Amino acid sequence: MNGMEISTILQLTELKSFDDNWNLTKKVTSIVDSSEGRKIIIHILDIWNNVNDDAKQIWLDIIERAGFYPYYIDKVSSNNQYALSLQSQIRTAFFKSDYLHNVYFHEQQKEIEQALSLGSNIAVSAPTSFGKSLLIEEVVARKKFNNILIIQPTLALIDETRQKMSYYSDYYNIVVNTRQEAKDKNIFILTAERVLEFLDLPNIDFFVIDEFYKISTRRNDDRIDALNVALIRIMSLDPQAMFLTPTVDSLSKKFREKYQIRFFNTDYALVNTNLIEIRNRNGNPYSGKSKKMQLFKLLNRLNEPSIVYVKSPNEAYKLANEYLDWLEENSTTNNSLDIFEWIDSNISPDWQLKRLLQNGIGAHNGALPRHIVTSEIDLFNSGNLNVLFATVSLIEGVNTVAKNMIVYSHNKGTNPIDFFDFANIRGRAGRMGQYFTGNVYIFNDELGVEEFVIDVPYIDQHEISDEILINIPDDDVLDTVRKEKLTSGLDYDLQDIIKRNLISVSGQKNLYYFIEDKYEQLNFLRWRNVPNYEQLWQTLYLGYRFLGSNDRQGFAQNKAVTALKLINTSLPQVILEQKQYYQDKGKQDPINKAIDYILKFQRNEANFKIPKLLAVIDSIQKYVFEKKGISDFGDYTYFSSILENDKIDERFQFLIDYGVPTSAINKISKIIPANISGEWNIINYLKVNFHAIKPVLISYEISLVLKVIN
């Protein structure tokens, strides 16, 4: 046993012999603080029921020595035969949280918790299974800070964090969007964009950025500018800060020095990862149809929850449907899920996602309505779905893990994934306390290790966009000549508008010069409330021409048509009209093409891009017309708000962020009196009067509303 390779040890399914246990414990004792030692210990925990009973007390001592206190306490408390010595009791008490009920830190969590207690700014780079989110909850549970800000990259992660933090809602006001009011003590859970939109944000005492790697120029993330500018704004308030990221090699030295950040970089993991390459008889990766067949055979063989990583939503749906067709019999496992009634009424009975869900298969798509994304994840976590085909929007945007992670594609959209992407995908396999070992099946060549150092553009300023540069305080700017060129000829009010808009500086300047030069001919800009088609497409055309990358009038006209349909017509009707359009064009499967197009438009264009574009044009046209002494300028805020929030009354828009379908919100809004406003007043009204509201809701809507009010 002593001479056995670690890879062989990790394949053991039992360890019944006491002598074999004794020899292995001696080996592990000498390497207990190494990654290899921890892997063996985790494997022993994985096969615990098949380990010699007399050897378990020895293993428990080693588990404690490794600092695996969550596992140690779980095993000790589940069996009265394991008695803690006085020394063990003292050590265990040290690792117990003083604020979280029955929670024990592992060794390295405790080290970070102590640094937080000393008031240090910290950055943590660690594997997915490290338990970084527990550190956030520890800080919140202490109730030491008046205002805590947690920046999350996606709305799904915001909702997940909100649900965890709701336990503390008796002490803190939980704020997840800019329409909610701040109180004396708040936890703000926001995207970087929403931080910048929050004009009356109070002084922040404790600041967290989760998924901090997204701030780096290396990631080419769409929201890098907003994250950098939010960092500038909040760190100027001098809060205590914590930056969390999956495993990276290092973090900008200048950034660490500027804010006196302690950097904890560790490979300490509480689950093992078993890499399995899927290869043909020649040892090469499969391709084409044979690759697909191997995937289907693998999925059919696996009995545990499995996530299949694919490059795009189209590939997710295509593979999911082909896998269902490949199965000899469609074993309908989910005949009566509540979500089906909602799909039939609000999307279409013929939606391909319904057929997949009925057969225990999911296809995750970031363009789906938020509540469907959440419900699909819940169905997967509860075992109603055994397979989930997923894109990077799930891997980076939702905290979901599985026993098996299958890396089918080596692309992220049209670009190849790099080692960091691969490590992030790989990290979703396994779950602390549930799947001690996660399996990662690789269909392509395994990527070589690459160094990843997180640069912070606003600090390092090696590669920096105009949009970040213009927001950096003058004293911190390295290339002063470049910044002066950006602001030359602009008065302070216009500079402030351009800074806040956080979109192409040169595009905004050109748009300003165009409107100022031709303002007398641009009456179509002076609309308010809901525009007509002519006003909207011409306004959008200016936006796409100067701020986007498309100067075709037809492009703006198509966007305007669909946006106005969503405002003036019900979603099922818009889908049916789009289906008819595809049918007339002779397209195959017109209903699912229509659903995909409309839902994608609604989530990406109507809920985000068009309101953002209109806000920029709105700010500049107002500035020009006011400067010219014309008070009859446009105001796009109402239209942008109803487009962004699916026509929901402003009083109830927070319920969208809480995962309630707009269909339910529309029904609720007709019952709640007009004089009831404010998040907690509305939630309280729902609680007290739910017996009167429940009859108008379908089962799926009831379950999601109950999640909010409970």
XYZ file of C-alpha atoms in Angstrom:
710
model
C 0.000 0.000 0.000
C 2.851 2.399 0.792
C 4.349 2.010 -2.671
C 1.023 2.381 -4.442
C 0.628 5.323 -6.832
C -1.875 7.984 -5.792
C -3.792 7.482 -9.052
C -4.265 3.815 -8.103
C -5.339 4.682 -4.551
C -7.982 7.027 -5.943
C -9.485 4.122 -7.904
C -10.066 1.970 -4.797
C -13.724 1.193 -4.141
C -13.135 -0.317 -0.685
C -10.464 -0.576 2.001
C -11.533 -3.450 4.244
C -8.158 -4.659 5.507
C -6.959 -2.963 8.697
C -3.330 -3.492 7.641
C -3.952 -1.775 4.308
C -5.599 1.102 6.146
C -2.692 1.309 8.604
C -0.104 1.430 5.835
C -2.054 4.065 3.916
C -2.586 6.249 6.995
C 1.182 6.251 7.576
C 1.706 7.407 3.993
C -0.959 10.125 4.240
C 0.319 11.385 7.599
C 3.592 12.386 5.957
C 1.844 14.360 3.171
C -1.307 15.515 4.968
C -0.719 19.191 4.108
C -0.193 18.543 0.405
C -2.707 18.441 -2.407
C -1.968 14.702 -2.875
C -2.632 14.013 0.795
C -5.940 15.883 0.683
C -7.018 13.964 -2.425
C -6.495 10.636 -0.646
C -8.408 11.833 2.427
C -11.341 12.989 0.274
C -11.362 9.622 -1.487
C -11.479 7.821 1.861
C -14.496 9.956 2.753
C -16.040 8.995 -0.595
C -15.750 5.253 0.166
C -16.290 5.686 3.941
C -18.929 2.943 4.187
C -16.433 0.473 2.694
C -13.541 1.385 5.009
C -12.516 -0.913 7.875
C -14.473 0.226 10.964
C -11.515 -0.180 13.319
C -9.426 2.142 11.134
C -11.992 4.943 10.991
C -10.861 6.602 14.230
C -7.334 6.855 12.797
C -8.725 8.373 9.610
C -10.765 10.841 11.653
C -7.587 12.042 13.345
C -6.032 12.577 9.902
C -9.167 14.338 8.609
C -8.854 16.725 11.538
C -5.134 17.223 10.920
C -5.933 18.181 7.316
C -8.243 20.892 8.645
C -11.347 19.350 7.066
C -13.522 20.337 10.027
C -16.855 20.360 8.137
C -16.271 16.699 7.208
C -14.762 15.884 10.597
C -17.744 17.205 12.568
C -20.179 15.499 10.191
C -18.570 12.091 10.790
C -18.074 12.525 14.530
C -21.607 13.776 15.182
C -23.166 10.953 13.144
C -21.655 8.173 15.287
C -21.555 8.046 19.079
C -18.569 5.669 18.971
C -16.252 8.490 17.923
C -15.268 10.365 21.065
C -13.479 13.723 20.928
C -10.447 14.177 23.137
C -10.188 17.387 25.154
C -7.572 18.701 22.703
C -9.875 17.895 19.762
C -12.773 19.654 21.459
C -10.636 22.779 21.926
C -9.421 22.728 18.320
C -12.899 22.066 16.970
C -14.369 24.940 18.976
C -11.749 27.236 17.431
C -12.984 26.385 13.929
C -16.671 26.823 14.785
C -18.277 30.034 13.555
C -19.446 32.324 16.341
C -22.209 33.700 14.131
C -23.424 30.934 11.792
C -25.422 28.140 13.399
C -23.581 24.814 13.507
C -21.085 25.894 10.828
C -17.430 24.882 11.004
C -14.717 26.397 8.839
C -12.040 24.326 7.223
C -8.457 25.275 7.972
C -7.945 27.813 5.206
C -11.395 29.368 5.545
C -10.513 30.020 9.180
C -7.285 31.757 8.188
C -9.234 34.106 5.908
C -11.967 34.620 8.517
C -9.291 35.784 10.963
C -7.887 38.221 8.387
C -11.394 39.627 7.897
C -11.748 40.009 11.670
C -8.597 42.136 11.695
C -10.153 44.483 9.127
C -7.875 43.452 6.256
C -8.743 43.855 2.593
C -8.398 40.412 1.059
C -8.486 38.635 -2.288
C -9.149 34.897 -2.454
C -8.228 32.662 -5.384
C -9.472 29.135 -4.718
C -11.245 26.182 -6.358
C -15.033 26.110 -6.682
C -15.398 23.688 -3.761
C -13.427 25.916 -1.362
C -16.560 27.551 0.040
C -15.854 31.210 -0.753
C -19.503 32.252 -0.442
C -19.501 31.114 3.197
C -17.048 33.929 3.919
C -19.611 36.462 2.671
C -22.300 34.991 4.890
C -19.965 35.064 7.900
C -19.413 38.811 7.427
C -23.149 39.450 7.067
C -24.020 37.313 10.105
C -21.743 39.428 12.320
C -24.030 42.444 11.758
C -20.976 44.665 12.148
C -21.455 46.796 9.025
C -24.280 49.183 8.187
C -24.007 48.930 4.395
C -22.672 45.883 2.582
C -22.337 45.789 -1.213
C -21.981 42.484 -3.074
C -21.368 42.761 -6.828
C -22.418 39.657 -8.755
C -21.962 39.284 -12.532
C -25.405 37.885 -13.351
C -29.019 38.303 -12.291
C -29.201 34.567 -11.527
C -26.346 34.878 -9.020
C -27.973 37.992 -7.563
C -31.173 36.026 -6.935
C -29.248 33.108 -5.453
C -27.344 35.454 -3.121
C -30.560 37.286 -2.218
C -32.177 34.026 -1.129
C -29.210 33.243 1.138
C -29.134 36.750 2.585
C -32.912 36.843 3.182
C -32.223 35.001 6.460
C -30.875 38.329 7.735
C -33.772 40.455 6.483
C -34.907 41.122 10.059
C -31.721 43.204 10.472
C -30.770 44.247 6.930
C -32.802 45.723 4.094
C -32.017 43.585 1.022
C -31.650 45.698 -2.145
C -31.330 44.048 -5.563
C -32.279 46.857 -7.950
C -32.081 50.629 -8.267
C -35.822 51.162 -7.694
C -35.650 49.974 -4.089
C -35.039 52.463 -1.303
C -32.012 52.249 0.967
C -32.644 52.239 4.722
C -30.336 52.503 7.747
C -28.800 49.050 7.310
C -28.624 47.491 3.851
C -27.206 44.607 1.880
C -26.929 45.709 -1.755
C -26.692 42.761 -4.172
C -26.181 44.313 -7.597
C -24.497 43.980 -10.959
C -21.751 46.524 -11.653
C -24.106 48.375 -14.024
C -26.733 48.730 -11.315
C -24.127 50.036 -8.868
C -23.374 52.866 -11.292
C -27.088 53.574 -11.829
C -27.676 53.815 -8.051
C -27.282 57.581 -7.699
C -27.981 57.797 -3.949
C -25.946 54.787 -2.842
C -24.971 55.337 0.817
C -21.444 54.985 2.152
C -20.390 51.345 1.789
C -18.651 49.766 4.809
C -17.956 46.316 3.362
C -17.516 45.584 -0.334
C -17.429 42.237 -2.165
C -16.819 41.490 -5.832
C -17.562 37.865 -6.673
C -16.056 36.344 -9.837
C -13.395 39.071 -9.708
C -11.495 37.616 -12.684
C -14.063 39.300 -14.943
C -12.323 42.634 -14.295
C -9.296 41.517 -16.325
C -8.705 42.573 -19.953
C -7.783 38.960 -20.651
C -11.400 37.804 -20.252
C -12.871 40.110 -22.947
C -16.025 40.370 -20.860
C -18.739 42.739 -22.146
C -19.068 44.317 -18.714
C -15.398 44.944 -17.951
C -15.852 48.732 -18.193
C -18.745 48.809 -15.720
C -16.886 46.584 -13.247
C -13.762 48.751 -13.337
C -15.709 51.991 -12.926
C -17.781 50.508 -10.088
C -14.508 49.504 -8.415
C -13.185 53.081 -8.769
C -16.370 54.519 -7.306
C -16.741 52.177 -4.328
C -13.080 51.938 -3.309
C -13.008 55.744 -3.118
C -15.351 55.324 -0.112
C -12.613 53.346 1.702
C -14.619 50.234 2.648
C -13.157 46.963 3.864
C -13.113 44.800 0.740
C -13.048 41.159 -0.346
C -12.432 39.979 -3.922
C -13.287 36.366 -4.807
C -12.221 34.410 -7.876
C -11.753 30.840 -9.087
C -8.158 29.660 -9.180
C -5.721 32.091 -10.827
C -1.941 32.388 -10.570
C -1.633 35.938 -9.355
C -3.260 39.331 -8.977
C -2.022 42.753 -10.083
C 0.777 43.856 -7.760
C -0.147 47.536 -8.168
C -3.737 46.764 -7.199
C -2.655 44.857 -4.085
C -0.298 47.632 -3.051
C -2.778 50.481 -3.644
C -5.439 48.944 -1.415
C -3.158 46.927 0.915
C -4.762 43.646 -0.101
C -3.755 40.297 1.393
C -3.852 37.731 -1.413
C -4.823 34.174 -0.441
C -3.982 31.896 -3.355
C -4.693 28.221 -2.727
C -5.518 24.927 -4.415
C -7.232 23.734 -1.205
C -10.291 21.781 -2.362
C -12.867 19.673 -0.555
C -13.778 17.502 -3.534
C -11.699 15.443 -5.939
C -11.836 15.670 -9.705
C -11.480 12.553 -11.817
C -10.482 13.417 -15.415
C -11.581 10.870 -18.022
C -10.633 11.321 -21.674
C -13.097 9.931 -24.235
C -10.946 8.509 -27.023
C -11.221 6.094 -29.953
C -9.217 2.864 -30.222
C -6.254 4.825 -31.629
C -6.224 7.126 -28.613
C -7.517 10.123 -30.581
C -10.574 12.305 -29.866
C -13.783 11.355 -31.659
C -15.231 13.709 -34.267
C -18.417 14.141 -36.272
C -21.233 11.622 -35.802
C -19.076 9.177 -33.866
C -18.374 11.880 -31.267
C -22.098 12.494 -30.876
C -22.834 8.771 -30.563
C -20.203 8.383 -27.843
C -21.792 11.266 -25.934
C -25.250 9.687 -26.115
C -23.928 6.283 -25.007
C -22.096 7.900 -22.105
C -25.202 9.806 -20.965
C -27.311 6.668 -21.190
C -24.778 4.807 -19.039
C -24.403 7.401 -16.293
C -26.931 7.284 -13.488
C -25.904 10.446 -11.638
C -26.755 14.065 -12.539
C -24.663 15.177 -15.515
C -24.025 18.571 -17.122
C -22.901 18.633 -20.759
C -20.915 21.746 -21.680
C -21.580 22.932 -25.256
C -20.548 26.050 -27.160
C -23.928 27.725 -27.818
C -27.671 27.656 -27.007
C -28.362 26.314 -30.514
C -26.015 23.387 -29.939
C -27.577 22.777 -26.504
C -31.077 22.423 -27.988
C -29.863 20.478 -31.022
C -27.942 17.904 -28.982
C -30.662 17.630 -26.339
C -33.315 16.894 -28.976
C -31.073 14.477 -30.859
C -30.270 12.657 -27.614
C -33.976 12.312 -26.864
C -34.603 10.987 -30.389
C -31.661 8.586 -30.016
C -33.117 6.979 -26.919
C -35.081 3.959 -28.128
C -38.047 4.852 -25.947
C -39.015 8.266 -24.639
C -39.398 7.340 -20.994
C -41.605 10.255 -19.980
C -40.539 10.833 -16.388
C -42.082 14.254 -15.705
C -45.696 14.184 -16.850
C -47.150 16.689 -14.447
C -44.624 19.382 -13.587
C -46.296 22.669 -12.629
C -44.170 24.561 -15.149
C -45.911 22.846 -18.093
C -49.204 24.654 -17.477
C -47.327 27.959 -17.486
C -45.495 27.072 -20.727
C -48.763 26.108 -22.447
C -50.435 29.403 -21.494
C -47.547 31.831 -21.883
C -45.214 30.412 -24.558
C -46.617 27.463 -26.546
C -47.602 23.819 -25.903
C -45.261 22.958 -28.792
C -42.106 24.459 -27.258
C -39.224 22.024 -27.564
C -38.098 22.745 -23.987
C -41.358 21.269 -22.650
C -40.772 17.988 -24.494
C -37.221 17.822 -23.156
C -38.264 18.515 -19.560
C -40.961 15.838 -19.801
C -38.185 13.340 -20.498
C -35.784 14.443 -17.770
C -33.530 16.505 -20.051
C -32.714 20.195 -19.664
C -31.218 22.704 -22.100
C -29.951 25.811 -20.344
C -30.142 29.036 -22.301
C -29.229 32.448 -20.910
C -31.963 34.037 -23.054
C -34.782 32.270 -21.190
C -36.960 34.234 -18.749
C -35.258 34.382 -15.351
C -37.837 32.281 -13.532
C -37.489 29.488 -16.111
C -33.695 29.497 -15.734
C -34.120 29.176 -11.958
C -36.831 26.517 -12.241
C -34.753 24.443 -14.637
C -31.799 24.519 -12.217
C -34.120 23.576 -9.333
C -35.463 20.636 -11.352
C -31.905 19.491 -12.036
C -30.821 19.842 -8.405
C -33.919 17.968 -7.193
C -33.331 15.039 -9.557
C -36.242 15.676 -11.931
C -33.675 16.270 -14.676
C -30.788 13.859 -15.048
C -29.009 15.644 -17.891
C -28.516 19.359 -18.469
C -27.021 20.666 -21.719
C -25.452 23.991 -20.802
C -23.454 26.890 -22.213
C -20.964 29.196 -20.539
C -23.885 31.297 -19.228
C -24.623 28.477 -16.775
C -20.985 27.747 -15.903
C -20.118 31.389 -15.184
C -23.524 32.661 -14.145
C -25.140 30.070 -11.857
C -23.744 28.085 -8.925
C -24.748 24.627 -10.128
C -22.679 21.491 -9.769
C -23.126 17.840 -10.679
C -21.534 14.449 -10.185
C -20.492 14.436 -13.844
C -19.282 17.304 -16.005
C -18.945 16.458 -19.690
C -16.835 18.852 -21.766
C -18.221 18.166 -25.236
C -17.189 21.367 -27.012
C -13.817 23.129 -26.939
C -15.376 26.466 -27.934
C -17.163 29.304 -26.152
C -19.336 30.649 -28.931
C -16.981 30.961 -31.893
C -13.819 31.310 -29.782
C -11.799 28.422 -28.349
C -11.918 28.018 -24.583
C -8.642 28.594 -22.747
C -7.246 26.780 -19.726
C -8.996 29.133 -17.297
C -12.367 28.418 -18.963
C -11.621 24.702 -18.790
C -10.665 24.902 -15.103
C -13.890 26.790 -14.373
C -15.981 24.182 -16.204
C -14.073 21.346 -14.516
C -14.713 22.921 -11.118
C -18.462 22.314 -11.460
C -17.958 18.558 -10.998
C -18.481 17.348 -7.435
C -20.143 18.924 -4.426
C -18.946 19.213 -0.854
C -20.702 16.642 1.333
C -22.686 15.210 -1.594
C -20.306 14.188 -4.387
C -16.833 13.789 -2.872
C -15.483 12.978 -6.330
C -16.659 14.685 -9.491
C -16.047 13.094 -12.874
C -14.969 15.265 -15.801
C -15.311 13.601 -19.207
C -13.263 15.324 -21.911
C -14.117 14.853 -25.600
C -11.292 17.042 -26.916
C -7.592 17.382 -26.209
C -6.984 18.463 -22.621
C -5.695 22.014 -22.496
C -2.210 22.718 -21.227
C -1.808 24.805 -18.098
C -1.566 28.546 -18.808
C -0.615 31.252 -16.353
C -3.445 33.642 -15.561
C -2.620 36.876 -13.758
C -5.604 39.142 -13.079
C -4.761 42.632 -14.244
C -6.936 45.522 -13.070
C -7.170 47.890 -16.058
C -7.931 51.037 -14.100
C -4.866 50.449 -11.902
C -2.381 48.911 -14.353
C -3.508 50.933 -17.405
C -1.594 48.730 -19.881
C -4.693 47.992 -21.949
C -7.503 50.333 -21.047
C -10.639 51.470 -22.831
C -11.581 55.117 -23.285
C -14.674 54.425 -21.185
C -12.593 53.414 -18.146
C -9.910 56.056 -18.715
C -12.362 58.965 -18.744
C -13.671 57.816 -15.327
C -10.261 57.602 -13.620
C -9.502 60.556 -11.309
C -6.933 62.860 -12.930
C -4.328 62.216 -10.218
C -4.356 58.477 -11.014
C -4.149 58.741 -14.821
C -0.841 57.582 -16.345
C -1.477 58.724 -19.937
C -2.658 62.281 -19.292
C -2.303 63.306 -22.946
C -4.753 60.603 -24.052
C -7.314 61.607 -21.428
C -7.006 65.281 -22.345
C -7.750 64.383 -25.986
C -10.879 62.513 -24.862
C -12.283 65.498 -22.978
C -10.998 68.303 -25.207
C -13.753 70.719 -26.212
C -16.339 69.211 -23.852
C -17.761 71.220 -20.967
C -17.998 69.577 -17.548
C -21.717 68.771 -17.833
C -21.222 66.935 -21.123
C -18.126 65.177 -19.776
C -20.206 63.986 -16.826
C -22.933 62.663 -19.140
C -20.403 60.798 -21.291
C -18.700 59.329 -18.206
C -21.965 58.060 -16.747
C -23.191 56.528 -19.997
C -20.197 54.162 -20.092
C -20.412 53.431 -23.797
C -18.117 54.421 -26.682
C -16.700 57.856 -25.819
C -15.922 58.654 -29.453
C -19.382 57.460 -30.514
C -21.079 59.674 -27.925
C -19.023 62.681 -29.007
C -19.929 62.117 -32.661
C -23.600 61.668 -31.728
C -23.467 64.935 -29.771
C -21.864 66.824 -32.679
C -24.461 65.367 -35.077
C -27.464 66.350 -32.918
C -26.054 69.801 -32.184
C -25.433 70.424 -35.887
C -28.823 69.167 -37.120
C -31.105 69.601 -34.079
C -33.644 71.644 -36.061
C -34.179 68.665 -38.395
C -34.402 66.035 -35.631
C -37.936 66.486 -34.330
C -38.326 62.690 -34.233
C -36.077 62.722 -31.131
C -38.559 64.807 -29.127
C -40.962 61.987 -28.207
C -42.175 61.061 -24.732
C -43.942 58.060 -23.197
C -44.446 55.461 -25.992
C -43.062 56.416 -29.436
C -44.651 55.583 -32.750
C -42.797 53.322 -35.159
C -41.226 56.193 -37.134
C -39.902 57.902 -34.010
C -38.499 54.706 -32.516
C -36.698 53.334 -35.553
C -35.114 56.691 -36.399
C -33.987 57.166 -32.791
C -32.563 53.642 -32.654
C -30.913 54.171 -36.031
C -28.887 57.074 -34.595
C -27.876 54.842 -31.705
C -26.775 51.928 -33.871
C -25.054 54.296 -36.315
C -22.963 56.166 -33.740
C -22.802 53.806 -30.766
C -23.199 50.365 -32.290
C -21.732 48.668 -35.289
C -24.641 48.689 -37.722
C -25.643 51.664 -39.855
C -28.325 49.891 -41.894
C -31.763 51.439 -41.560
C -33.389 48.026 -41.958
C -31.596 46.785 -38.842
C -33.070 49.586 -36.711
C -36.491 49.141 -38.311
C -36.597 45.420 -37.436
C -35.638 46.157 -33.819
C -38.298 48.871 -33.579
C -41.034 46.621 -34.986
C -40.368 43.815 -32.508
C -39.926 46.161 -29.541
C -43.274 47.853 -30.211
C -44.985 44.479 -30.654
C -43.773 43.439 -27.201
C -45.199 46.669 -25.770
C -48.552 46.524 -27.571
C -49.247 42.770 -27.768
C -49.120 39.744 -25.455
C -46.023 37.537 -25.614
C -47.874 34.437 -26.949
C -49.387 36.586 -29.717
C -45.972 38.034 -30.650
C -44.616 34.475 -30.847
C -47.522 33.356 -33.057
C -46.986 36.294 -35.433
C -43.277 35.476 -35.671
C -44.161 31.820 -36.277
C -46.435 32.869 -39.148
C -43.618 34.952 -40.617
C -41.241 31.948 -40.574
C -43.974 29.674 -41.917
C -44.571 32.013 -44.854
C -40.815 31.951 -45.519
C -40.888 28.130 -45.623
C -38.687 27.699 -42.541
C -38.565 24.325 -40.772
C -40.006 24.096 -37.235
C -41.305 27.689 -37.336
C -42.776 27.632 -33.816
C -39.482 26.868 -32.081
C -37.589 29.273 -34.333
C -40.107 31.949 -33.352
C -39.875 31.165 -29.625
C -36.077 31.233 -29.705
C -35.990 34.527 -31.614
C -38.588 36.337 -29.488
C -37.247 35.154 -26.114
C -33.708 36.051 -27.146
C -34.878 39.471 -28.343
C -36.830 40.030 -25.142
C -33.938 39.104 -22.830
C -31.022 40.643 -24.753
C -32.542 43.537 -26.703
C -35.748 44.604 -24.940
C -34.540 43.998 -21.374
C -31.020 45.358 -21.827
C -29.513 46.680 -25.064
C -32.333 48.912 -26.352
C -33.021 50.596 -22.964
C -29.274 51.179 -22.584
C -29.042 52.708 -26.068
C -32.112 54.878 -25.508
C -30.760 56.118 -22.165
C -27.579 57.345 -23.872
C -29.417 59.078 -26.733
C -31.900 60.516 -24.223
C -29.175 62.112 -22.106
C -27.429 63.706 -25.105
C -30.566 65.000 -26.875
C -31.769 66.544 -23.605
C -28.401 68.240 -23.148
C -28.422 69.680 -26.691
C -32.049 70.890 -26.690
C -31.725 72.455 -23.218
C -28.498 74.154 -24.316
C -30.402 75.597 -27.300
C -33.150 76.870 -24.985
C -35.717 74.323 -26.211
C -37.768 72.884 -23.333
C -39.789 70.527 -25.522
C -37.144 67.788 -25.633
C -37.658 64.033 -25.561
C -37.933 61.807 -22.498
C -37.454 58.084 -23.066
C -37.462 56.893 -19.440
C -41.047 55.593 -19.341
C -40.765 53.600 -22.563
C -37.348 52.214 -21.580
C -38.695 51.164 -18.186
C -41.733 49.275 -19.491
C -39.663 47.666 -22.261
C -36.941 46.600 -19.825
C -39.442 45.275 -17.281
C -41.974 43.548 -19.549
C -44.666 46.239 -19.073
C -44.792 45.693 -15.309
C -45.971 48.567 -13.084
C -42.988 50.188 -11.367
C -44.363 49.220 -7.927
C -44.024 45.531 -8.734
C -40.840 45.455 -10.808
C -38.798 44.130 -7.870
C -40.786 40.873 -8.111
C -39.148 40.170 -11.499
C -35.762 40.164 -9.747
C -37.246 37.837 -7.117
C -38.038 35.257 -9.808
C -41.801 35.790 -10.118
C -43.189 35.409 -13.683
C -44.668 38.545 -15.235
C -47.901 36.586 -15.781
C -48.292 36.278 -11.997
C -47.243 39.884 -11.355
C -49.906 41.165 -13.764
C -52.582 39.213 -11.885
C -51.301 40.365 -8.488
C -51.121 44.017 -9.561
C -54.863 44.044 -10.308
C -55.683 42.942 -6.751
C -53.295 44.956 -4.579
C -54.745 48.433 -3.822
C -53.083 51.429 -5.485
C -52.130 52.947 -2.128
C -49.919 49.947 -1.245
C -46.355 50.622 -2.367
C -42.849 49.742 -1.280
C -41.324 46.272 -1.416
C -42.034 45.160 2.151
C -45.558 46.593 2.197
C -46.381 44.666 -0.972
C -44.821 41.438 0.318
C -46.676 41.830 3.613
C -49.944 42.408 1.741
C -49.307 39.220 -0.245
C -48.698 37.288 2.984
C -51.803 38.547 4.761
C -54.108 38.295 1.733
C -52.673 35.278 -0.049
C -55.947 33.364 0.399
C -57.619 35.977 -1.839
C -54.798 36.112 -4.383
C -54.146 32.373 -4.689
C -57.294 31.544 -6.742
C -56.194 33.728 -9.684
C -52.762 32.061 -9.932
C -51.851 28.728 -11.489
C -49.851 26.166 -9.470
C -46.460 27.160 -10.906
C -47.076 30.834 -10.130
C -48.263 29.978 -6.615
C -45.056 28.088 -5.825
C -42.849 30.984 -6.984
C -44.864 33.634 -5.123
C -44.709 31.510 -1.956
C -40.906 31.399 -2.265
C -40.904 35.196 -2.094
C -43.345 35.708 0.773
C -41.949 32.879 2.889
